[in-house]
XYZ file of C-alpha atoms in Angstrom:
59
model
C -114.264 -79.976 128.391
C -111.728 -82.511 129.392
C -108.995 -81.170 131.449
C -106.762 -83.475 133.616
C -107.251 -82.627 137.623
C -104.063 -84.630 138.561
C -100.292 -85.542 136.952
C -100.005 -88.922 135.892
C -96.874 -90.578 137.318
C -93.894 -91.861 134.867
C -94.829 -95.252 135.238
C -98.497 -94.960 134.261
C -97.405 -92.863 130.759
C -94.533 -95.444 130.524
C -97.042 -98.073 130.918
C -99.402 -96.589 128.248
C -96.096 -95.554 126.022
C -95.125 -99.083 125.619
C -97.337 -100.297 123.045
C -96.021 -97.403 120.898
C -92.798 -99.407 119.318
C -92.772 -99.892 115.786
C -92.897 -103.816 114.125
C -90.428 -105.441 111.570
C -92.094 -106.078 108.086
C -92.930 -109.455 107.781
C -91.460 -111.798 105.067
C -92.362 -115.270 103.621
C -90.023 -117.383 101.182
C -90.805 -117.224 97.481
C -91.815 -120.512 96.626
C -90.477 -120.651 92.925
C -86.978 -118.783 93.469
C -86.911 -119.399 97.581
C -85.885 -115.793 98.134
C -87.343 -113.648 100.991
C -90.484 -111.198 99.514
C -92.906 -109.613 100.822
C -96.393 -111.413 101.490
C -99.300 -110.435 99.208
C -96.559 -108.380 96.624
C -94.817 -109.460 93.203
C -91.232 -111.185 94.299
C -88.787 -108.836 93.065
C -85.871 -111.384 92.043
C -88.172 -113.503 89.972
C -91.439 -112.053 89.069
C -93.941 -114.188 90.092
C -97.276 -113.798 92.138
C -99.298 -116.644 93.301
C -97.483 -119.116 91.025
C -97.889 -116.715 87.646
C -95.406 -114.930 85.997
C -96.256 -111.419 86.225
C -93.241 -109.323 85.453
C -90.410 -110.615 83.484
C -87.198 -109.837 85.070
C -83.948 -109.179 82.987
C -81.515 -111.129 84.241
């Protein structure tokens, strides 16, 4: 069974820590309405996906 002989030092747990941070969602421009949306998702303010309207939003 694994059991650790010796402490590992702050900066070595720091070291392997550091990759933990989390990442901002990405987001692309809508090209029919130009607003911000989500890549590979429906764009919420007008409705369209890959050029097709898939939704139809009340305005």
């Amino acid at each position: 069974m694994g059991v650790p002989q010796h402490r590992q030092s702050k900066s070595r747990v720091r070291k392997r820590r550091a990759m933990w941070k989390l990442t901002a969602p990405n987001h692309i421009e809508c090209p029919q309405c130009h607003k911000p949306k989500m890549p590979h998702y429906i764009c919420p303010s007008c409705g369209f996906y890959n050029s097709k309207a898939v939704i139809a939003i009340e305005s």
